[in-house]
Short mmCIF file of C-alpha atoms in Angstrom, two decimals:
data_model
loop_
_atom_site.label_atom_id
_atom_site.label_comp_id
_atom_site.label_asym_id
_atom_site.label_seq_id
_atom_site.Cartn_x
_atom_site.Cartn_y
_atom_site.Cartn_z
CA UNK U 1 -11.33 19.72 36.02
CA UNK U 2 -10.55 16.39 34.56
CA UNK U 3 -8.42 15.04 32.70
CA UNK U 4 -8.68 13.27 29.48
CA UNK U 5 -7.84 9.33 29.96
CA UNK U 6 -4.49 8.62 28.23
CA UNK U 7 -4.42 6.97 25.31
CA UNK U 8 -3.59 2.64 25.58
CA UNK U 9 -0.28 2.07 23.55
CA UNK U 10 -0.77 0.70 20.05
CA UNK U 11 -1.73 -3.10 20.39
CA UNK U 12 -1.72 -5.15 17.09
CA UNK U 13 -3.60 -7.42 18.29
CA UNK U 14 -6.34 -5.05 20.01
CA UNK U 15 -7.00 -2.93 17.09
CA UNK U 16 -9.60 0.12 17.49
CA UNK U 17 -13.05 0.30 16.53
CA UNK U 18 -13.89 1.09 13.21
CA UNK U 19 -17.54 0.41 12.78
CA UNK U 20 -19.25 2.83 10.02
CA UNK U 21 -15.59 3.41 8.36
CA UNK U 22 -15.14 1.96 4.39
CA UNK U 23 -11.86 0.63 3.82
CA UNK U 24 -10.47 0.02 0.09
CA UNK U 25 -7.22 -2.33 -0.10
CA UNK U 26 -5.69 -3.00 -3.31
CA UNK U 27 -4.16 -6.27 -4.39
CA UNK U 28 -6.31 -7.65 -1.16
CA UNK U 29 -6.63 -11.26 -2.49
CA UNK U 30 -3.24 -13.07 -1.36
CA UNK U 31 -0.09 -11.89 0.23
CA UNK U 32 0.15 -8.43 2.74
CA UNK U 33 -2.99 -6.81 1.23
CA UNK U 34 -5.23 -10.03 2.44
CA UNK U 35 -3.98 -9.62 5.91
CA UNK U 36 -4.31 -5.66 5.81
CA UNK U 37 -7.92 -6.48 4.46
CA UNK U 38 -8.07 -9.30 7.41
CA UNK U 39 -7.19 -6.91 10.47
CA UNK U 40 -9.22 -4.33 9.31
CA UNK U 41 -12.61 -6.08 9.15
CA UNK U 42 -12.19 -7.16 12.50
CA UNK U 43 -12.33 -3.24 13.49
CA UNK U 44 -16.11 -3.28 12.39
CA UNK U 45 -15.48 -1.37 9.15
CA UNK U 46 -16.54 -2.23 5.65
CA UNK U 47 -13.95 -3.62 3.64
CA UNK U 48 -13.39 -3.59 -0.20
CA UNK U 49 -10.94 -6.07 -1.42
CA UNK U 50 -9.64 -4.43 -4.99
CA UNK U 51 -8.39 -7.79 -7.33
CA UNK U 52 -8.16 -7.61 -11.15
CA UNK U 53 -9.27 -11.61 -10.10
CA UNK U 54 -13.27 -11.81 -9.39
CA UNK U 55 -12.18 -15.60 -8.24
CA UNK U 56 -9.28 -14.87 -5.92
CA UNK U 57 -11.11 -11.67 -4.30
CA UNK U 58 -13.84 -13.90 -3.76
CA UNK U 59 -11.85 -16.79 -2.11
CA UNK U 60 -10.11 -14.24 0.37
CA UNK U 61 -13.33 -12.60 1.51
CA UNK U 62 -14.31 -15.85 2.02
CA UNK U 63 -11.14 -16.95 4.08
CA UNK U 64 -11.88 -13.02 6.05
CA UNK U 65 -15.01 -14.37 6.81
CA UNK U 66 -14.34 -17.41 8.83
CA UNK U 67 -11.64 -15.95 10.60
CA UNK U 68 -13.82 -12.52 11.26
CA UNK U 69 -16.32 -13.33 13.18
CA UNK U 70 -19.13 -10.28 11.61
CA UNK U 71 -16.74 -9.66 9.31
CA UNK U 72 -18.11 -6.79 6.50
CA UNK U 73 -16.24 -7.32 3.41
CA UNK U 74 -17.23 -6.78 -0.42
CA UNK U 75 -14.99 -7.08 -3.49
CA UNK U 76 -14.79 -5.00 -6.55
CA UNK U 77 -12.50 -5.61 -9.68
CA UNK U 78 -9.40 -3.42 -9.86
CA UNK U 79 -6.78 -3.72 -12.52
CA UNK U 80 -3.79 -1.15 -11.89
CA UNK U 81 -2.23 -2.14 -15.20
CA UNK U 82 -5.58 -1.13 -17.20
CA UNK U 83 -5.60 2.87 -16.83
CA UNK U 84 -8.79 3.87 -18.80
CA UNK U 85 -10.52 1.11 -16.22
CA UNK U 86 -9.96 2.74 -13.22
CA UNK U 87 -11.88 6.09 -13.74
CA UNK U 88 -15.00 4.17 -13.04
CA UNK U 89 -13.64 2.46 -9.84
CA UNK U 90 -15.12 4.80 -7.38
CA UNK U 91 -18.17 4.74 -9.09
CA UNK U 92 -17.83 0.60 -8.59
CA UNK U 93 -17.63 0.83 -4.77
CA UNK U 94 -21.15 2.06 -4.19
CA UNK U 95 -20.32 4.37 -1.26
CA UNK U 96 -20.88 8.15 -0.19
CA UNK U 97 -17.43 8.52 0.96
CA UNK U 98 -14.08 6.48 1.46
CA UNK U 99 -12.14 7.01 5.06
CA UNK U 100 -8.85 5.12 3.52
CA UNK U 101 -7.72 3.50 0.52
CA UNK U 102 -4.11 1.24 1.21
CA UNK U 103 -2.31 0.98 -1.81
CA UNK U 104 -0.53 -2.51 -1.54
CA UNK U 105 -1.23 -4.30 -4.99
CA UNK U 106 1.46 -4.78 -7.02
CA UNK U 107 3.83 -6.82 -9.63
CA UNK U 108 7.07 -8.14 -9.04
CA UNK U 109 9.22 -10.25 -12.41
CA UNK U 110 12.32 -12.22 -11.42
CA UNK U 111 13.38 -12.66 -14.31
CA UNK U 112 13.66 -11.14 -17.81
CA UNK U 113 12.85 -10.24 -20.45
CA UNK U 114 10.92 -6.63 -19.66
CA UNK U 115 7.23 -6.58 -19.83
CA UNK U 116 4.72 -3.87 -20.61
CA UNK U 117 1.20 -3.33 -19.54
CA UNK U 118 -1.27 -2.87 -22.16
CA UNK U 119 -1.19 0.97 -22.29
CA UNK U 120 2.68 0.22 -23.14
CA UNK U 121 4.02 1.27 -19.47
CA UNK U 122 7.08 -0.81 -18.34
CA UNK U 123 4.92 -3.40 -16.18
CA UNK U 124 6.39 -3.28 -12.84
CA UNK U 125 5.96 0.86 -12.99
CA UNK U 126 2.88 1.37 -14.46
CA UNK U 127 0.96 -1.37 -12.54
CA UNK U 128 2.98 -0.37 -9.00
CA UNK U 129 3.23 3.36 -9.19
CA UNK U 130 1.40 4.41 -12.21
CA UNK U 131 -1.81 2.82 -11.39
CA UNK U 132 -1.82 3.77 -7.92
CA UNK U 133 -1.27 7.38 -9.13
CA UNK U 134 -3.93 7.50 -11.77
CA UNK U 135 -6.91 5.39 -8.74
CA UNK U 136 -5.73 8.05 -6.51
CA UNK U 137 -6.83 11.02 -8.38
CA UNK U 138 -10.30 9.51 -9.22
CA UNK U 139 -11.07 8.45 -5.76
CA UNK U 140 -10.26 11.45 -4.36
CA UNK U 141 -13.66 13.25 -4.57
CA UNK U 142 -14.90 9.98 -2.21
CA UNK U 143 -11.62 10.61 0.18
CA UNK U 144 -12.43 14.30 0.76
CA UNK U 145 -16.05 13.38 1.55
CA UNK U 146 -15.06 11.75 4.68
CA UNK U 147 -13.98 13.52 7.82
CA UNK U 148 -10.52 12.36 8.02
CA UNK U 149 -9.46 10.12 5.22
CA UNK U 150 -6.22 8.33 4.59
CA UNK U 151 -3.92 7.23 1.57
CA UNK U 152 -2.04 4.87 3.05
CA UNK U 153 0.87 3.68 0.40
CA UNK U 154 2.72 0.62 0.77
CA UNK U 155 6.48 0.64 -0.33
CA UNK U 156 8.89 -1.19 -0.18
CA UNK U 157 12.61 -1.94 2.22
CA UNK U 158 13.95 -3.04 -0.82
CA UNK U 159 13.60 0.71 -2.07
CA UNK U 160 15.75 2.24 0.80
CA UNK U 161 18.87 1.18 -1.47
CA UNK U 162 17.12 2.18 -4.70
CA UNK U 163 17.60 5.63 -6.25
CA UNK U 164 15.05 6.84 -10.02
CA UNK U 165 16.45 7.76 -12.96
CA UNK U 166 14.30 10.63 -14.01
CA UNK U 167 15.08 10.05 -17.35
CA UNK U 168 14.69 6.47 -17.98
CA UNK U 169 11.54 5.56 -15.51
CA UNK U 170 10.38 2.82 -17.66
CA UNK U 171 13.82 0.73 -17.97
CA UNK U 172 13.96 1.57 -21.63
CA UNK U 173 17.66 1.73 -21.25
CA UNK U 174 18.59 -0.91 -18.51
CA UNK U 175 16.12 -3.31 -17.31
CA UNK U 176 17.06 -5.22 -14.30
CA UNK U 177 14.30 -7.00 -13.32
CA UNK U 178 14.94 -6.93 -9.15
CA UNK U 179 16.21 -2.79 -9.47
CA UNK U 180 13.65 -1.89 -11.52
CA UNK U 181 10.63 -3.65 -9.04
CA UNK U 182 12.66 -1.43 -6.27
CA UNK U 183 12.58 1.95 -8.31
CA UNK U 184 8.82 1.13 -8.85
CA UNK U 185 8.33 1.14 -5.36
CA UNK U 186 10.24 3.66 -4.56
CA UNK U 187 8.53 5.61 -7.12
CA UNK U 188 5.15 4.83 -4.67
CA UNK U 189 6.89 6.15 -1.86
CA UNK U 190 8.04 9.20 -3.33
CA UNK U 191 3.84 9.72 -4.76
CA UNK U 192 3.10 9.41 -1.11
CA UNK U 193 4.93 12.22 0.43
CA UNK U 194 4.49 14.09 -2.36
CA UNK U 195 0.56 13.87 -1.96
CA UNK U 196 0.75 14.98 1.19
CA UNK U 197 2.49 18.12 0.68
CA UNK U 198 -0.03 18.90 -1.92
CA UNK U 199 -2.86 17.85 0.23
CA UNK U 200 -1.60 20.14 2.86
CA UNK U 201 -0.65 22.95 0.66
CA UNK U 202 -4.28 22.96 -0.87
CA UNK U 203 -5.89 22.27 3.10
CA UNK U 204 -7.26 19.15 2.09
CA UNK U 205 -8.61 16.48 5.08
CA UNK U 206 -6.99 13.89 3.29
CA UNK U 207 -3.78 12.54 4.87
CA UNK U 208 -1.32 10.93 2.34
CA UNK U 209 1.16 8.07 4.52
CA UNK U 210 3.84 5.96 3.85
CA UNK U 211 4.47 2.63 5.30
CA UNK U 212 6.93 -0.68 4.65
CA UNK U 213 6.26 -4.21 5.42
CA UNK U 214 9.65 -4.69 5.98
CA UNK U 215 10.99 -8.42 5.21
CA UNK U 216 8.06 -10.28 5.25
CA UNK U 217 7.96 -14.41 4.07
CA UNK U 218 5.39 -16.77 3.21
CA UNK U 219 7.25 -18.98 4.69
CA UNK U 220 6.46 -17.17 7.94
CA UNK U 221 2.89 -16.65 7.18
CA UNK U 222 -0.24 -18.50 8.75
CA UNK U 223 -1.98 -20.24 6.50
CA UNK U 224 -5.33 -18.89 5.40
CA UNK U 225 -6.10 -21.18 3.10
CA UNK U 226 -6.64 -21.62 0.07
CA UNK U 227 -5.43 -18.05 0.02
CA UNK U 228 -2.42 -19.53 1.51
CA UNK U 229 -1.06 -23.04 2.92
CA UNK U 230 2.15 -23.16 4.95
CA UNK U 231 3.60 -26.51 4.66
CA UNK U 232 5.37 -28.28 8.22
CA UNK U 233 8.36 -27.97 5.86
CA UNK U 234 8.21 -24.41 5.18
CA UNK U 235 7.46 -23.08 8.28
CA UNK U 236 10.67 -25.66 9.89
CA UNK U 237 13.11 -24.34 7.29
CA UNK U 238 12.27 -20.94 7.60
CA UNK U 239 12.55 -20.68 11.71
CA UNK U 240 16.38 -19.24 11.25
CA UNK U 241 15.01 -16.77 8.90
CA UNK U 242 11.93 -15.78 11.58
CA UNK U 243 15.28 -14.15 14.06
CA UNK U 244 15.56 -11.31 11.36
CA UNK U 245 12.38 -11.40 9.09
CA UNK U 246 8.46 -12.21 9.80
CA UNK U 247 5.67 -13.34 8.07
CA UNK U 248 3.01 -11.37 6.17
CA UNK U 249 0.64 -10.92 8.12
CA UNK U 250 3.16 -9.37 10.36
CA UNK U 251 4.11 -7.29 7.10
CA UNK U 252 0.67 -5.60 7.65
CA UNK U 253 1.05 -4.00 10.40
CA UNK U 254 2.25 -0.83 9.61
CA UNK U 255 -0.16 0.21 7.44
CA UNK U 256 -2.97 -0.98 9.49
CA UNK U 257 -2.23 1.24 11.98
CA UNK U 258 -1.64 4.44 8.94
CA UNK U 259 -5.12 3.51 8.46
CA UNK U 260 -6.42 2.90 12.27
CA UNK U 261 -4.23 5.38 14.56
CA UNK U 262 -5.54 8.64 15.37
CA UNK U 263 -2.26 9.94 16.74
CA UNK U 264 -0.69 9.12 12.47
CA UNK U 265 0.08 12.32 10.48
CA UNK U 266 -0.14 12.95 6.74
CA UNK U 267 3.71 12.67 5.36
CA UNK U 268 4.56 10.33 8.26
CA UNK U 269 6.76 6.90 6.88
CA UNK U 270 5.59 3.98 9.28
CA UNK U 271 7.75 0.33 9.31
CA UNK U 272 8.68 -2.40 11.57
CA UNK U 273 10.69 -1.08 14.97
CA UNK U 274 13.49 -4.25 14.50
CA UNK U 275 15.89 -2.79 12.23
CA UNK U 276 13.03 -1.84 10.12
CA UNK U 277 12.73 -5.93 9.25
CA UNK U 278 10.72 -7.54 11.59
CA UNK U 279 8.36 -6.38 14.46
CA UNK U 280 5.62 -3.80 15.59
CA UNK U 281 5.08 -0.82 13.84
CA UNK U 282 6.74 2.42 14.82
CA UNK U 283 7.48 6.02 13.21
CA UNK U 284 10.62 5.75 11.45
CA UNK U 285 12.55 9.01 9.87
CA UNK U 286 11.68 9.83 6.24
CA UNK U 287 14.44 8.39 4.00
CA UNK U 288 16.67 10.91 3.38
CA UNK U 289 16.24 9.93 -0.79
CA UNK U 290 12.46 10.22 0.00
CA UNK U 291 12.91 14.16 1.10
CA UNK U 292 13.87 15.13 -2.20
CA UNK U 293 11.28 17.61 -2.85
CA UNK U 294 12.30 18.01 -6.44
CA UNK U 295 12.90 14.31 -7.53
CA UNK U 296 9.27 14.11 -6.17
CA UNK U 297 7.80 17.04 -8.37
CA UNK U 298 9.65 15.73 -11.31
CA UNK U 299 8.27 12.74 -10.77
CA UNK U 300 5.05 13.71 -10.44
CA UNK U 301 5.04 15.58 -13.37
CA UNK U 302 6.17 12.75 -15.65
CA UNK U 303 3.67 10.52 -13.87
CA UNK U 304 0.30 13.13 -14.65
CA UNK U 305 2.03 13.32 -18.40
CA UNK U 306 2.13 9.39 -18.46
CA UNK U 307 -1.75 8.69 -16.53
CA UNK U 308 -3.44 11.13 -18.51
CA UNK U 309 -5.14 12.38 -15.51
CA UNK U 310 -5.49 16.11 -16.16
CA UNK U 311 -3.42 18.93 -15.35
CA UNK U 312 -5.51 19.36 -11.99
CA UNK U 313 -3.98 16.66 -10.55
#
């Protein structure tokens, strides 16, 4: 009797076949989500770039295209900071079913003074976490529809050192711009493991994952442009930093392969094997923050209060 071949180690720049698979990244038009969005439509599978920016979405499938050879990509317009908009996403995307959605879009402010989105959500948490949460819910009659489908969430390093406050989520108290972008991301992460339980608890298909970019600069990036131009000068003065940290597209790794690698299981957290900064993905050890089962259904909780998704959700 024979054996079964054993499978080739994970190659980032060999990815797997994909062909017939539809693909949703959020926030796909610049940054990590254009290079998740770029890797994956050279597997064969159709990719939908989500962009509140018809321009931007359009200029990045462009970009995919000429350095994809084949390469089947579509936009749609997402805007995680306008709730009531994204019930009719999944009718937007035109498919049967949906074999993974990455959830990388998001906001980040430097500097005060706090912002709100237009529903009146701290902007930073309702466009990272809270719109994530709410497209979630109404794309998950697509998700289940495929065999094997994936919600692949994109946090953040920055959120290792981060910790919520349950009772002021929105920074209505104390808003610090850089803490409160990490609680929103953190707030992600937490969503992600937290869908998974659920999904397994209720014997879903669906696999909920968690991956990090780690530190990832445009300084280190290729240029795609005019998504994005490197100058000679940036890419000289940033060598030192390229020891420690890499480059986005590098920064995409880890959730291409949540989306791509059979052997990835629902609650699994997936980041860069250097110090979780820099380098090929690898299975890392849930945060031990992020195995809080009951900051997670408190969270939850306040976040189906604050969506207005239903109490089914």
């Amino acid at each position: 009797m024979s054996s079964a071949p054993p499978t080739p180690p994970w190659n980032v720049h060999r990815l797997p076949r994909a062909d017939g698979r539809v693909f949703l990244v959020t926030g796909a038009n610049a940054g990590i989500g254009y290079f998740v969005a770029e890797q994956l439509s050279a597997t064969g599978a159709t990719v939908v770039l989500g962009s509140r920016n018809p321009a931007k979405a359009e200029a990045a499938a462009t970009s995919i295209r000429a350095h994809v050879a084949g390469a089947r990509v579509r936009a749609v317009r997402l805007d995680l900071a306008d709730l009531p908009s994204l019930r009719t996403v999944a009718e937007s995307l035109e498919v049967e079913r949906l074999d993974a959605v990455v959830h990388n879009a998001g906001v980040a402010l430097d500097d005060p003074p706090r912002e709100e989105t237009g529903g009146g959500h701290e902007l930073m948490f309702g466009t990272n976490h809270l719109g994530h949460f709410a497209l979630t819910r109404w794309l998950m009659p697509l998700l289940a529809a495929a065999p094997a489908a994936r919600v692949v969430t994109m946090g953040s390093f920055a959120a290792k050192s981060e910790r919520l406050d349950l009772d002021d989520l929105q920074s209505l108290q104390d808003y610090r711009p850089k803490r409160s972008y990490g609680r929103s991301k953190l707030a992600q992460m937490y969503f992600g493991v937290e869908l998974d339980r659920r999904l397994r608890a209720a014997g879903s298909p669906v696999a909920s994952v968690v991956a990090h970019p780690g530190g990832a600069l445009d300084s280190l990036t290729p240029s795609r442009p005019p998504v994005h131009v490197r100058t000679t000068g940036a890419r000289l003065s940033a060598a030192p930093a390229g020891l420690l940290l890499q480059g986005k597209h590098a920064g995409a790794w880890p959730a291409v392969r949540a989306v791509l690698d059979p052997s990835v299981r629902g609650g699994q957290l997936w980041g860069p094997r250097v110090f979780g900064l820099r380098g090929e993905p690898r299975r890392e050890p849930v945060w031990d923050h992020l195995a809080d089962g009951s900051v997670a259904k408190r969270l939850w909780d306040a976040s189906r209060d604050l969506t207005g998704v239903g109490p089914d959700w």
